Structure formats: structure tokens, C-alpha cells
Tab-separated table of C-alpha atoms in Angstrom:
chain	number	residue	atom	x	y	z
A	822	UNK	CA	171.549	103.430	251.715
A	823	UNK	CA	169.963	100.062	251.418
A	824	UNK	CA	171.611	98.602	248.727
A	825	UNK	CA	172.953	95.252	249.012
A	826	UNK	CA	175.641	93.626	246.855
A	827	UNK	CA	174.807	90.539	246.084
A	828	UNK	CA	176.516	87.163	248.103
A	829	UNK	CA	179.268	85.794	246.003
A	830	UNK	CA	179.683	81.588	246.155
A	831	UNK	CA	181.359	79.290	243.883
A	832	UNK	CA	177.758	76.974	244.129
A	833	UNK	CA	174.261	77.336	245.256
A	834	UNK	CA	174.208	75.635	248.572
A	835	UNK	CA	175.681	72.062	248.879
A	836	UNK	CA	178.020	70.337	250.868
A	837	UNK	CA	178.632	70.520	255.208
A	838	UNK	CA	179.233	73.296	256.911
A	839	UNK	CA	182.836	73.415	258.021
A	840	UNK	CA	184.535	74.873	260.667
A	841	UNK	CA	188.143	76.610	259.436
A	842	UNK	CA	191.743	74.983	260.000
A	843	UNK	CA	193.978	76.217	262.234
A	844	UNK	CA	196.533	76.222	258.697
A	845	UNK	CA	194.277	78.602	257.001
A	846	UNK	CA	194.437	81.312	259.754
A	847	UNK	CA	196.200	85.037	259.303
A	848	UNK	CA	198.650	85.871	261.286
A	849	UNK	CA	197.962	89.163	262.618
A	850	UNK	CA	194.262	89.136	263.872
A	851	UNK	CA	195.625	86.018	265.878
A	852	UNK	CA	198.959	87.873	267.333
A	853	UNK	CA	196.294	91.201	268.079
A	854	UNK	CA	193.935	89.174	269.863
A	855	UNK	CA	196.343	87.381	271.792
A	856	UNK	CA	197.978	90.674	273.206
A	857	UNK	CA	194.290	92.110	273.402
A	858	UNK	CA	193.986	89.598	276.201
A	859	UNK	CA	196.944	91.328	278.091
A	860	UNK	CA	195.337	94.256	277.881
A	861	UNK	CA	191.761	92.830	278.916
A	862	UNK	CA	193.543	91.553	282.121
A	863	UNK	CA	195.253	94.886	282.988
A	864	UNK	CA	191.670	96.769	282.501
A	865	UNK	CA	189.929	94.585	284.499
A	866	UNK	CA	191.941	94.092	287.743
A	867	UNK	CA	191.045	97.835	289.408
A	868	UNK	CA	187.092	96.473	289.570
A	869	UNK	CA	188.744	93.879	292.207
A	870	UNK	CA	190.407	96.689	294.080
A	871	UNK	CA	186.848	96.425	296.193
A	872	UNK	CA	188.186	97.999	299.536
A	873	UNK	CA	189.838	100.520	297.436
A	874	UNK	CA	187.892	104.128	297.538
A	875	UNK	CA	187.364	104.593	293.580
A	876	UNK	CA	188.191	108.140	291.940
A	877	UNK	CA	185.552	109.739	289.243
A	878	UNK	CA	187.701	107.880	286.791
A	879	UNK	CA	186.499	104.563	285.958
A	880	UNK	CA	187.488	102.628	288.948
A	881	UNK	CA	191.068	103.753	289.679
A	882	UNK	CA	191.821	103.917	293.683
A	883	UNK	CA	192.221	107.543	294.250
A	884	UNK	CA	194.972	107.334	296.484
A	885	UNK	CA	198.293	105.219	296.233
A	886	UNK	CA	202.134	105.417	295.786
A	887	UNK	CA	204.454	106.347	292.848
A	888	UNK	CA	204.246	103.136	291.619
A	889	UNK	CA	200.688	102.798	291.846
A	890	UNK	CA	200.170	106.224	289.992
A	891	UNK	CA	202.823	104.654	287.275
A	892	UNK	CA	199.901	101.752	287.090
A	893	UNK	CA	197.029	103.555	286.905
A	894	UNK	CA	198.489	106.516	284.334
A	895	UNK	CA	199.495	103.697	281.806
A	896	UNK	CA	196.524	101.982	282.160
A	897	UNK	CA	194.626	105.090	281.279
A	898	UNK	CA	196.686	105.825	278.243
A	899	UNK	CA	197.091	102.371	276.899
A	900	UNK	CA	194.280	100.261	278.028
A	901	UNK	CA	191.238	101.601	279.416
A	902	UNK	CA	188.251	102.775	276.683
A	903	UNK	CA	190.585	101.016	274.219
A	904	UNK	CA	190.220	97.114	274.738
A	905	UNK	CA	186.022	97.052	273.501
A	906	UNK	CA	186.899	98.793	270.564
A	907	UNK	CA	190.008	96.427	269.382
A	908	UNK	CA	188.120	93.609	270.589
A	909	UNK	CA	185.120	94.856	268.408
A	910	UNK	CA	186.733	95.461	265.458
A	911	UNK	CA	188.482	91.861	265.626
A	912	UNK	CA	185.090	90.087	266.619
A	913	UNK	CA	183.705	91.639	263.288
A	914	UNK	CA	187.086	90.966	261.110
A	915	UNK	CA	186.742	87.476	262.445
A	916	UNK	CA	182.744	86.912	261.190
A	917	UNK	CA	183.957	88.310	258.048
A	918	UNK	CA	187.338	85.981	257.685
A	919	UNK	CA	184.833	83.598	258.934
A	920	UNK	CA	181.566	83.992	255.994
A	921	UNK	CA	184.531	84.373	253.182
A	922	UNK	CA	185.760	81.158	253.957
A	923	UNK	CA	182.413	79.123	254.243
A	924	UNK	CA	180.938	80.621	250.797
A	925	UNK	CA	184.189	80.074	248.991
A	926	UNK	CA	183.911	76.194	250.300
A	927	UNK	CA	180.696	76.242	248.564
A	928	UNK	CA	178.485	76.872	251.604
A	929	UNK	CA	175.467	78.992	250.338
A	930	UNK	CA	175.094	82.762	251.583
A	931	UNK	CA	171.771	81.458	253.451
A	932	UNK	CA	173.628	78.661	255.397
A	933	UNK	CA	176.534	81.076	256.323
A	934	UNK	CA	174.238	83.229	257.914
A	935	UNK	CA	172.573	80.697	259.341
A	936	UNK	CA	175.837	79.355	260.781
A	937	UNK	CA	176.938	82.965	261.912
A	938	UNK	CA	173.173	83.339	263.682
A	939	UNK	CA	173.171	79.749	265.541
A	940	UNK	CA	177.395	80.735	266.830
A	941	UNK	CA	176.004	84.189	268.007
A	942	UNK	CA	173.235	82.630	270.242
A	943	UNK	CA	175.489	80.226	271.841
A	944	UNK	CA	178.459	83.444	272.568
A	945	UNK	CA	175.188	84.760	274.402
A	946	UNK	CA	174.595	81.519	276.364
A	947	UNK	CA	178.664	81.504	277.203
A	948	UNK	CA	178.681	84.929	278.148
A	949	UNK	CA	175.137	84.630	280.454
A	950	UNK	CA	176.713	81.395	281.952
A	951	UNK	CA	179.943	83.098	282.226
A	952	UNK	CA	178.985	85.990	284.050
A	953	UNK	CA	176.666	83.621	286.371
A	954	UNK	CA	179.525	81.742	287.529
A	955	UNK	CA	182.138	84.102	287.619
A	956	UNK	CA	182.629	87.879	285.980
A	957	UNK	CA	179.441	90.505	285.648
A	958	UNK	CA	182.229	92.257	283.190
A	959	UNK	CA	181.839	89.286	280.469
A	960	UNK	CA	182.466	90.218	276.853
A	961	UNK	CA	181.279	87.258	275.113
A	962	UNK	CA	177.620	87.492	275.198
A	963	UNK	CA	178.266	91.214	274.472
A	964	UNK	CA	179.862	90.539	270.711
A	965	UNK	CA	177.227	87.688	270.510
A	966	UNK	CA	174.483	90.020	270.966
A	967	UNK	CA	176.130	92.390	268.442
A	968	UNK	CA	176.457	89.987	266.032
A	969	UNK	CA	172.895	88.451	266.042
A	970	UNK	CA	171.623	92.354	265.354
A	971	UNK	CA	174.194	93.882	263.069
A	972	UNK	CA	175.188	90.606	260.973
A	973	UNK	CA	170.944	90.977	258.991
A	974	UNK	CA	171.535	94.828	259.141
A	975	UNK	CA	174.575	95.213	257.400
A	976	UNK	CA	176.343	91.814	256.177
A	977	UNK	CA	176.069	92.312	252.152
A	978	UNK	CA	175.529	96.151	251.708
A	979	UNK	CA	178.053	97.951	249.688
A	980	UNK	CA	180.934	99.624	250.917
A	981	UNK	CA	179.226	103.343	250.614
A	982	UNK	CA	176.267	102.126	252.906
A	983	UNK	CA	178.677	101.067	255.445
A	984	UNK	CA	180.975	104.249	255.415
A	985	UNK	CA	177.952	106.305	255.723
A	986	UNK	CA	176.635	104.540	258.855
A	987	UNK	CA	179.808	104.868	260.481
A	988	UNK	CA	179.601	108.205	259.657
A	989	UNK	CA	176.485	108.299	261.139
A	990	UNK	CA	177.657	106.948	264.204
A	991	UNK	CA	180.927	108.531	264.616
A	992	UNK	CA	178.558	111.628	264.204
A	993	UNK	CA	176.048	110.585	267.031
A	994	UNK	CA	178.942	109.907	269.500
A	995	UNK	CA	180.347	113.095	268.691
A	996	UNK	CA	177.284	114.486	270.018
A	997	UNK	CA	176.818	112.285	272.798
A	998	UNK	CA	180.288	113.331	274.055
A	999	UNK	CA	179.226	116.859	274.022
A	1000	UNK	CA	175.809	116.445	275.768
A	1001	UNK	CA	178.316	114.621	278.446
A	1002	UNK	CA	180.109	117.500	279.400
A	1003	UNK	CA	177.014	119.461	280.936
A	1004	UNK	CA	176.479	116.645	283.320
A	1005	UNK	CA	178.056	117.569	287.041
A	1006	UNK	CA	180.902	115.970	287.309
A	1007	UNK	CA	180.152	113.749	290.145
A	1008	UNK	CA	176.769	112.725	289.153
A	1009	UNK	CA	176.673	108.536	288.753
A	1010	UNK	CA	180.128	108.243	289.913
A	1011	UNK	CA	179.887	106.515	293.364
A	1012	UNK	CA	176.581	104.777	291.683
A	1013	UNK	CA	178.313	103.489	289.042
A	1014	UNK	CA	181.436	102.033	291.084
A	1015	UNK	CA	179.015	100.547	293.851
A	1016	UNK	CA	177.344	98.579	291.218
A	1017	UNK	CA	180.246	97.199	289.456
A	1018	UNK	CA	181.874	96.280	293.236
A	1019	UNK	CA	178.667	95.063	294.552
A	1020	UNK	CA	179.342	91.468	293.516
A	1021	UNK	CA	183.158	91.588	294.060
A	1022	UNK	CA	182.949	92.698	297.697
A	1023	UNK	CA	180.033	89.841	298.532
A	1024	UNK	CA	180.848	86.933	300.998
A	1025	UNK	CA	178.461	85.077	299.843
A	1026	UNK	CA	178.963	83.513	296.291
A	1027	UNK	CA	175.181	82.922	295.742
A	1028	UNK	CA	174.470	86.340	296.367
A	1029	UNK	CA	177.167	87.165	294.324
A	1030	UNK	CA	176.389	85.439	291.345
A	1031	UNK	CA	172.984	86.785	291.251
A	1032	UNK	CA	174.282	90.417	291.765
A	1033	UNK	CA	176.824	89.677	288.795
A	1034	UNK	CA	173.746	88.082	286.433
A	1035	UNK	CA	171.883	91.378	286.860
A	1036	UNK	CA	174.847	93.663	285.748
A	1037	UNK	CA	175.974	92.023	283.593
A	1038	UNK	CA	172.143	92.156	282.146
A	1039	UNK	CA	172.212	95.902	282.623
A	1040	UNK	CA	176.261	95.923	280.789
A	1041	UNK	CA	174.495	93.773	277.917
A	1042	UNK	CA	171.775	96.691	276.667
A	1043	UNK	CA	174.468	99.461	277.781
A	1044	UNK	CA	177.089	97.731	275.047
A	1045	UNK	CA	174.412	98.350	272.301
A	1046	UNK	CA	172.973	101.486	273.227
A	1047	UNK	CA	176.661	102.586	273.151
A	1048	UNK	CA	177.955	104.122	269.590
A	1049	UNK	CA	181.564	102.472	270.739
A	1050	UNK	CA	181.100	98.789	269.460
A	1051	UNK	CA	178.189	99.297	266.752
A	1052	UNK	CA	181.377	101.456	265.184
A	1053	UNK	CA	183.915	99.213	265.741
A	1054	UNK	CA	181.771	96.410	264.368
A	1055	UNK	CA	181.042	98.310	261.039
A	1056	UNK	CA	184.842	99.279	260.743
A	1057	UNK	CA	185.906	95.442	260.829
A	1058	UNK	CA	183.117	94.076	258.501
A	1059	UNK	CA	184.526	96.708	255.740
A	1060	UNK	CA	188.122	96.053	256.660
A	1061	UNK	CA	187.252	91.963	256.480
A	1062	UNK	CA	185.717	92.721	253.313
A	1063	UNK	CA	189.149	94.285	252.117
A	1064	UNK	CA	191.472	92.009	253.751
A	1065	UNK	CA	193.487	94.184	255.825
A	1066	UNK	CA	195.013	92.531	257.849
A	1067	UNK	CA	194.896	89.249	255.815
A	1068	UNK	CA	197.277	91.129	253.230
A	1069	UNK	CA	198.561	94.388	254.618
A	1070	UNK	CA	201.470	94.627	251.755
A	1071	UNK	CA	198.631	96.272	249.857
A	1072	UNK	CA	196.953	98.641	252.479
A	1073	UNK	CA	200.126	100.007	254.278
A	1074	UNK	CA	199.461	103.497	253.858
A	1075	UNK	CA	195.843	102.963	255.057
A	1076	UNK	CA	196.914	100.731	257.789
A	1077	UNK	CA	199.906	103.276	258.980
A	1078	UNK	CA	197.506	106.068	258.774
A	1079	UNK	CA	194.938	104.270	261.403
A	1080	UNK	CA	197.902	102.960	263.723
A	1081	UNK	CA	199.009	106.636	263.118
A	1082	UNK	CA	196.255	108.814	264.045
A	1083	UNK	CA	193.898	106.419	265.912
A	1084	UNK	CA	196.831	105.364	268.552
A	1085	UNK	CA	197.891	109.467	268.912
A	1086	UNK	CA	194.406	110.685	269.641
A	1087	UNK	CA	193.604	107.614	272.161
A	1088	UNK	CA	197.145	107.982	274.101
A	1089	UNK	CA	196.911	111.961	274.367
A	1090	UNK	CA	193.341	112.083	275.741
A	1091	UNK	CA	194.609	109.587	278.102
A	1092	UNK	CA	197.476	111.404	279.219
A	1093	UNK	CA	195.543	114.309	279.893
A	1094	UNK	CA	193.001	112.580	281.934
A	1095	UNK	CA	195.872	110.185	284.093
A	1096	UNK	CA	197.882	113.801	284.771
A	1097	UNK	CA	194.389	114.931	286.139
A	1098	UNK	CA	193.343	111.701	287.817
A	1099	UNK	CA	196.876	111.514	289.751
A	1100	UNK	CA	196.443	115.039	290.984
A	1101	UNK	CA	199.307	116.032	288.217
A	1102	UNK	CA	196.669	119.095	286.708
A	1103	UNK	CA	193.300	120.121	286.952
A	1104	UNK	CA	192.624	120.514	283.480
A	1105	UNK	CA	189.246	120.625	282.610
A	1106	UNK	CA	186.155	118.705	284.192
A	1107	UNK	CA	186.218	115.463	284.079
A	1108	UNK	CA	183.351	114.686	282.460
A	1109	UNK	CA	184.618	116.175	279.386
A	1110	UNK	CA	188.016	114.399	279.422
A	1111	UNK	CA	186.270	111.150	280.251
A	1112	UNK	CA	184.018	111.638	277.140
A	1113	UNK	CA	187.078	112.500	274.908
A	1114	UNK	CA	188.994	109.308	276.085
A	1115	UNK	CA	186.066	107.117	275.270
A	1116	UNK	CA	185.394	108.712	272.004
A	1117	UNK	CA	189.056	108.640	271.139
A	1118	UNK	CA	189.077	105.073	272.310
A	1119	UNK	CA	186.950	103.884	268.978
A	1120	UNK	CA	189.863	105.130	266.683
A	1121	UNK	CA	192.536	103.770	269.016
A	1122	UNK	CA	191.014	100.601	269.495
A	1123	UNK	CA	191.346	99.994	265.537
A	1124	UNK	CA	194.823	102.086	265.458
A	1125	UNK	CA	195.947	98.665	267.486
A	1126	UNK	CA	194.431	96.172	265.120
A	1127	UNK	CA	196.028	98.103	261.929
A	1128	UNK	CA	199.491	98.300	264.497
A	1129	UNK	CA	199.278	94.376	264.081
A	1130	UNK	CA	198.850	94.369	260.775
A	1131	UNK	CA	202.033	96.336	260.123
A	1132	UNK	CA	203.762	94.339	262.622
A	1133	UNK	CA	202.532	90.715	260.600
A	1134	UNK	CA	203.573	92.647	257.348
A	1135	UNK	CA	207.439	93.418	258.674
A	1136	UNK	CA	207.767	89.539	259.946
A	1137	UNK	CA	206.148	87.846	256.569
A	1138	UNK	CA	209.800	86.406	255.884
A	1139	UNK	CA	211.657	86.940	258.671
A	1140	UNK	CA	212.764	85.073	260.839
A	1141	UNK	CA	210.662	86.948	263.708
A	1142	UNK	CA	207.799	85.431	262.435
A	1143	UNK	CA	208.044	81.956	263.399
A	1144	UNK	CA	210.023	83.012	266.774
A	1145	UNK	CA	208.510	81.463	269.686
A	1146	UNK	CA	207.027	84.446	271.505
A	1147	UNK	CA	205.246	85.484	268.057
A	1148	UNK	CA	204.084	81.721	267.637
A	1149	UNK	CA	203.001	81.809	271.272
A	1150	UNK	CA	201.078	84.796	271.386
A	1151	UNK	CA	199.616	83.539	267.706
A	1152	UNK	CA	199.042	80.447	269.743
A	1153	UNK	CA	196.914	82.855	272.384
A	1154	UNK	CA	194.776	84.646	269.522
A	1155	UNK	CA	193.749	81.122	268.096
A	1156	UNK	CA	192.364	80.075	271.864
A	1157	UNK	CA	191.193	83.467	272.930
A	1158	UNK	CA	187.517	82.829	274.409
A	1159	UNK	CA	189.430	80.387	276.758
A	1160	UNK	CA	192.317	82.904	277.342
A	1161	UNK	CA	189.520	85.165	278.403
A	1162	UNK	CA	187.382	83.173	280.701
A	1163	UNK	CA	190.689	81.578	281.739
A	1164	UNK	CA	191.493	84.720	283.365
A	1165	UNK	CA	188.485	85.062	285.016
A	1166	UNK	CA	189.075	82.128	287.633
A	1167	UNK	CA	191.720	84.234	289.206
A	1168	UNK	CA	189.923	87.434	289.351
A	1169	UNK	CA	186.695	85.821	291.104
A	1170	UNK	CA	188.229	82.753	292.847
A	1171	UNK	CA	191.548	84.722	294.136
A	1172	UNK	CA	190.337	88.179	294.490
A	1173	UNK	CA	187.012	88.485	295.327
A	1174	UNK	CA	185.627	88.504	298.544
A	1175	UNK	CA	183.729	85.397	298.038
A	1176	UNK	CA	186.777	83.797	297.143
A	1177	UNK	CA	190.158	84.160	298.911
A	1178	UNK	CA	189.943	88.255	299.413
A	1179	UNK	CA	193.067	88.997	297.729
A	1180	UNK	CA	191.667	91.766	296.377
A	1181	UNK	CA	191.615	93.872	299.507
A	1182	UNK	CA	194.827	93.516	299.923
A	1183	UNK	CA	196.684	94.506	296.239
A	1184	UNK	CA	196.948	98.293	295.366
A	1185	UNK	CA	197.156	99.155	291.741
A	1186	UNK	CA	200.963	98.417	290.788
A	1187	UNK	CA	200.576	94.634	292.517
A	1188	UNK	CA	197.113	94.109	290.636
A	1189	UNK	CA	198.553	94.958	287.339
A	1190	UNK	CA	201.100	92.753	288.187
A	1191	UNK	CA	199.014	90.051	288.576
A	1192	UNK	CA	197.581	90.638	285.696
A	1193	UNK	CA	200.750	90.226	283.667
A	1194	UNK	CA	201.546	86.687	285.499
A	1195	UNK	CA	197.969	85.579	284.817
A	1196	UNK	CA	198.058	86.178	280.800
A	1197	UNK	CA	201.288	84.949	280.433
A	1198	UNK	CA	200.026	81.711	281.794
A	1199	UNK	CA	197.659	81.680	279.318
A	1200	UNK	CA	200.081	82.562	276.733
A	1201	UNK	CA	201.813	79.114	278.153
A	1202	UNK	CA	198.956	77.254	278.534
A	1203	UNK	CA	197.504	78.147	274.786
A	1204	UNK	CA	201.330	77.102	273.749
A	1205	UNK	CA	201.206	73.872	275.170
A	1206	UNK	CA	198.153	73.083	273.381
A	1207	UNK	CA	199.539	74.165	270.355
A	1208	UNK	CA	201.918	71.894	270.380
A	1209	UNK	CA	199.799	69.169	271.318
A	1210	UNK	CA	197.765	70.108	268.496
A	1211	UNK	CA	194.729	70.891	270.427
A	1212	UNK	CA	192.429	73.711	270.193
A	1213	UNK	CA	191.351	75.636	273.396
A	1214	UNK	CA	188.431	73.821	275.736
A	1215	UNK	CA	185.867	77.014	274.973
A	1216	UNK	CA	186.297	76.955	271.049
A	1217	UNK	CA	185.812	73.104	270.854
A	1218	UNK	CA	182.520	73.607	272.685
A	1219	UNK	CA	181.559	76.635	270.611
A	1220	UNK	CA	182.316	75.008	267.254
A	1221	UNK	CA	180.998	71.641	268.230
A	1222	UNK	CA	177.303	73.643	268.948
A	1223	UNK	CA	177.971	75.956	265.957
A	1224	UNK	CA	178.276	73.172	263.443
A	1225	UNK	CA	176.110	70.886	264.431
A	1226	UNK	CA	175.726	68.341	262.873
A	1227	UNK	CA	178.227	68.129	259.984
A	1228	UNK	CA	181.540	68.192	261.917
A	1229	UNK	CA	184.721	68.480	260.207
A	1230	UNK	CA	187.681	66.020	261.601
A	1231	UNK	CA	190.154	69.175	262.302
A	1232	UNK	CA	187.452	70.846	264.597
């Protein structure tokens, strides 16, 4: 189970370390993570519900009208529990896209890792100056984190070694959703929902940003204590390895099973808990259905990604492909750290209490809505730079410290 294959290059070590042209991109891990970021936005607009009296489901109001019930029922079954695991499973495809690329320039195995540890520290600087300023929810420093501990672990062992760890893990979380059930229902609920409202609902923005540093601290060990993303992770490296989603033509079966299965469990858990959560049923406690929907949430998460691959496999050809809302949201995936933290000047700025307030005034239908208008300026915004030819403001920064200090002219 320790077995590594050996690192691959075409020469020892050599030239500069290059950053990756936009030309040389795939199509559908660009396309998935630009519609990820619609569904980041829709699962993180309840937190800013902050005068809202959360339910023992995440942080879903418990009261509201038909069309906030609509809201919070499809954001149960599509979003919530679902977004990490995508975004996981991308982050990993991406550092294995990324380490193919590099040793096939002629970089040596040594300097890619080198490369992948030095971009990984600076995700956790942008994610611990991220959540400082502005959201305790950030995901960047999250992956980075992830990435400086599993890229040594598991970059280079066969494919065997990886399917048995996420075996292993699949296994634990199993486990771990079990040993959930026996806990009381209510127990952490109201503790949980005070914490991640404590820094929304502050007046004071200095108080507020150290509230949000200190949760987001807490959110950091939580996101690798979790079996969710160490899965997810694992999953991508061996589908990177493979080239899913770089040339689905040749893993359609594998890639309709995941969409398949992996989508169906996710969206029936979550039905089951949004009938119970808008007073629909009582089905079962809640702490069981909430384990289910997280658990099921690993397999959806990467039913999405292989849902994108299909999607990028119909298109190669067609005219669809090079439409403008594909080439848009394409444009999105390419610029998604600053689609992300884009976002995040409306929730804090706009709906927080340190900001305008708005918050306290939106109910779950108008916040989702919101949350549609905001990525679809960024889904603008990201196209207007792509025709300008420019990259987004957070990737030029990240590159620019990543490959320091060989710089290539199209980074």
C-alpha cells in the first residue's frame, strides 16, 4: 500500500517553470467549475439570513412562504453537502492537469512538487486573508491546506493504493454516519448556527473580522478531520491520472455511471430531508438524514464533475460548444478564485450587519435570488476579460507568487 510508480518526464530537471496557457485548457473542468460557483453562491446566502431563526438543518430559516420552501427544498437537493465535494474533486483534477503538464514541459518531478507545495501555501495565505477581510466560510485556504498534506501522501502511488484508501475512507465515513445517528437530535444545533452567524450579525466590522478569523480557523481543521474532501481529493488525483474529463469519448460508461448513481443517491437523500425540513413528513430523525445527505454528497459531488464531462463530450463538434453561454461560463471556470471571492463582497458588504444589513431583510426565495444576479455578474465580468484577453485579478497574483521567478509571457 506504499508503492509508488515512478514520476514520468521527458528530461531530468531543466528549463523554467511555466505556468499553463489559457489554449491548452479542457473544456469541461472549466464549464464545471464555472457553474460550481452558482452553486457556491446559492449555498452560502442562508448563513446571511442572520435575523432568520435557523432550523436543525444547516442554516435554513424554519419558517417562510411557498416560495421560500421552493428555495430552501432545491437547495437541499441540489446544492447543499454537494458543492465541497465537486469543488474537491476539481481542486485535485486541476493539481493533476496541472503536474502532467509541467513534467511533460520537461520540469523535473522534484520541481513540480515543489511548484505544487509553494501554490498551496499561498491558497492558505488567500484564504486566511480572505476570511479576515470578508467570509469565515472561505474555501481557498481549505483546498490549500489539503493539498500541502495529501499532494507527499499520495501524488505517485499506483492506482491500487489509491482505490484502497478511498476505500478506506468511504469505509470510515460510513461509520461516522452511523455513530451520528445516536446523537440527540438537537444537540450542537443552535451552537453550531450561533457560531457561523456570530460574525454576520456584528455591527462592528473589527469585531467581525476577528470573529470570522477564528471560524474560519476552527472550519480549516474541521475540513480535514472530515472524510468528505480527503475522498474527493483521492477520487480526482486518480481521475486526473486517467484523463476523464480531458477525454471522456473513452470513459463514457464510467463517467455515465458516476453522473448516474452519484447524482440519484445525493438528490434522494435530499428530498427526503427538504420534505422533512418544510414540515412535508417526519421521517426519521434528523440526525440520520443529515448524515445520509452528507455522505451521499461525496458521490454526488463527483456525479456533477463526470455530468460535465458528458456534457463537454456531446458539444466536442457542435456548434454548442463555442456558443456564448458555454464560452462564458468556460470563461468563469478559467477565473474561478476571483469568481469566488468576487462573490464575497456582496455577501459581507451588502448583507451583513456590518455592512448595509440587507440580510435581515431577504427571506430564502429573495436570497437565492440574489445569488443568481451576483454569479451571473461574474459570469459577465470573467467574459469581458476574456475577451480582453486577461486572466482574472486573483489567478495573476497566485501564479505570479507560484512561479516566481521564471515567469512565462502568457501568465
Amino acid at each position: 500500500m506504499t508503492t509508488r510508480t515512478p514520476d514520468h518526464v521527458p528530461t531530468p530537471s531543466g528549463g523554467p517553470v511555466r505556468s499553463t496557457p489559457l489554449s491548452e485548457r479542457s473544456l469541461a473542468p472549466d464549464i464545471a467549475r464555472g457553474m460550481m460557483l452558482l452553486l457556491i453562491a446559492l449555498a452560502h446566502t442562508p448563513y446571511f439570513l442572520y435575523t432568520a431563526q435557523a432550523g436543525s438543518v444547516g442554516l435554513h430559516p424554519v419558517e417562510g412562504g411557498l416560495a421560500d420552501r421552493i428555495a430552501q427544498a432545491l437547495t437541499l437537493i441540489v446544492v447543499d453537502a454537494r458543492v465541497h465535494t465537486m469543488f474537491g474533486f476539481l481542486f485535485a483534477y486541476g493539481i493533476g492537469q496541472m503536474y502532467a503538464r509541467q513534467t511533460s514541459k520537461g520540469t523535473s518531478p522534484l520541481q513540480a512538487r515543489r511548484l505544487l507545495r509553494r501554490r498551496h501555501l499561498w491558497m492558505l495565505v488567500f484564504g486566511a486573508v480572505h476570511a479576515l477581510l470578508l467570509w469565515q466560510g472561505d474555501i481557498i485556504g481549505v483546498y490549500g491546506l489539503i493539498g500541502l498534506i495529501m499532494v507527499p501522501l499520495f501524488f505517485g502511488r499506483s492506482d491500487r493504493t489509491l482505490k484502497i484508501w478511498i476505500g478506506i475512507l468511504l469505509g470510515l465515513g460510513a461509520l461516522l454516519t452511523l455513530a451520528g445517528m445516536l446523537v440527540p437530535a438537537d444537540a450542537g444545533t443552535a451552537a453550531a448556527a450561533d457560531m457561523q452567524r456570530a460574525s454576520i450579525a456584528e455591527e462592528s466590522y473589527l469585531a467581525a473580522a476577528a470573529t470570522r478569523f477564528v471560524t474560519w480557523s476552527f472550519q480549516l481543521v474541521a475540513g480535514i478531520a472530515t472524510v468528505a474532501l480527503p475522498t474527493a481529493f483521492l477520487m480526482g488525483v486518480l481521475a486526473a491520472r486517467h484523463r476523464i474529463l480531458d477525454e471522456p469519448s473513452r470513459h463514457l460508461v464510467l463517467l455515465r455511471r458516476l453522473a448516474l448513481w452519484g447524482i440519484a443517491a445525493g438528490w434522494i437523500t435530499g428530498a427526503v430531508l427538504a420534505l422533512q425540513h418544510t414540515g412535508v413528513a417526519e421521517i426519521a430523525p434528523v440526525t440520520a438524514l443529515t448524515g445520509l445527505h452528507f455522505y451521499a454528497g461525496i458521490f454526488t459531488g463527483v456525479g456533477y464533475a463526470a455530468l460535465f464531462g458528458l456534457l463537454a463530450h456531446w458539444m466536442s463538434g457542435r456548434a454548442a460548444a463555442s456558443s456564448r453561454p458555454v464560452r462564458w461560463l468556460g470563461a468563469l471556470g478559467r477565473r474561478s478564485m476571483s469568481g469566488y471571492m468576487a462573490q464575497s463582497v456582496v455577501w459581507g458588504p451588502v448583507l451583513a450587519a456590518w455592512g448595509l444589513g440587507l440580510g435581515a431583510h431577504l427571506s430564502s426565495w429573495s436570497a437565492a435570488l440574489l445569488a443568481v444576479l451576483t454569479w451571473a455578474l461574474t459570469v459577465a465580468g470573467a467574459a469581458a476579460m476574456e475577451r480582453a484577453g486577461r486572466r482574472g485579478p486573483a489567478e495573476v497574483l497566485l501564479r505570479r507568487l507560484t512561479y516566481r521567478p521564471a515567469r512565462s509571457a502568457d501568465a
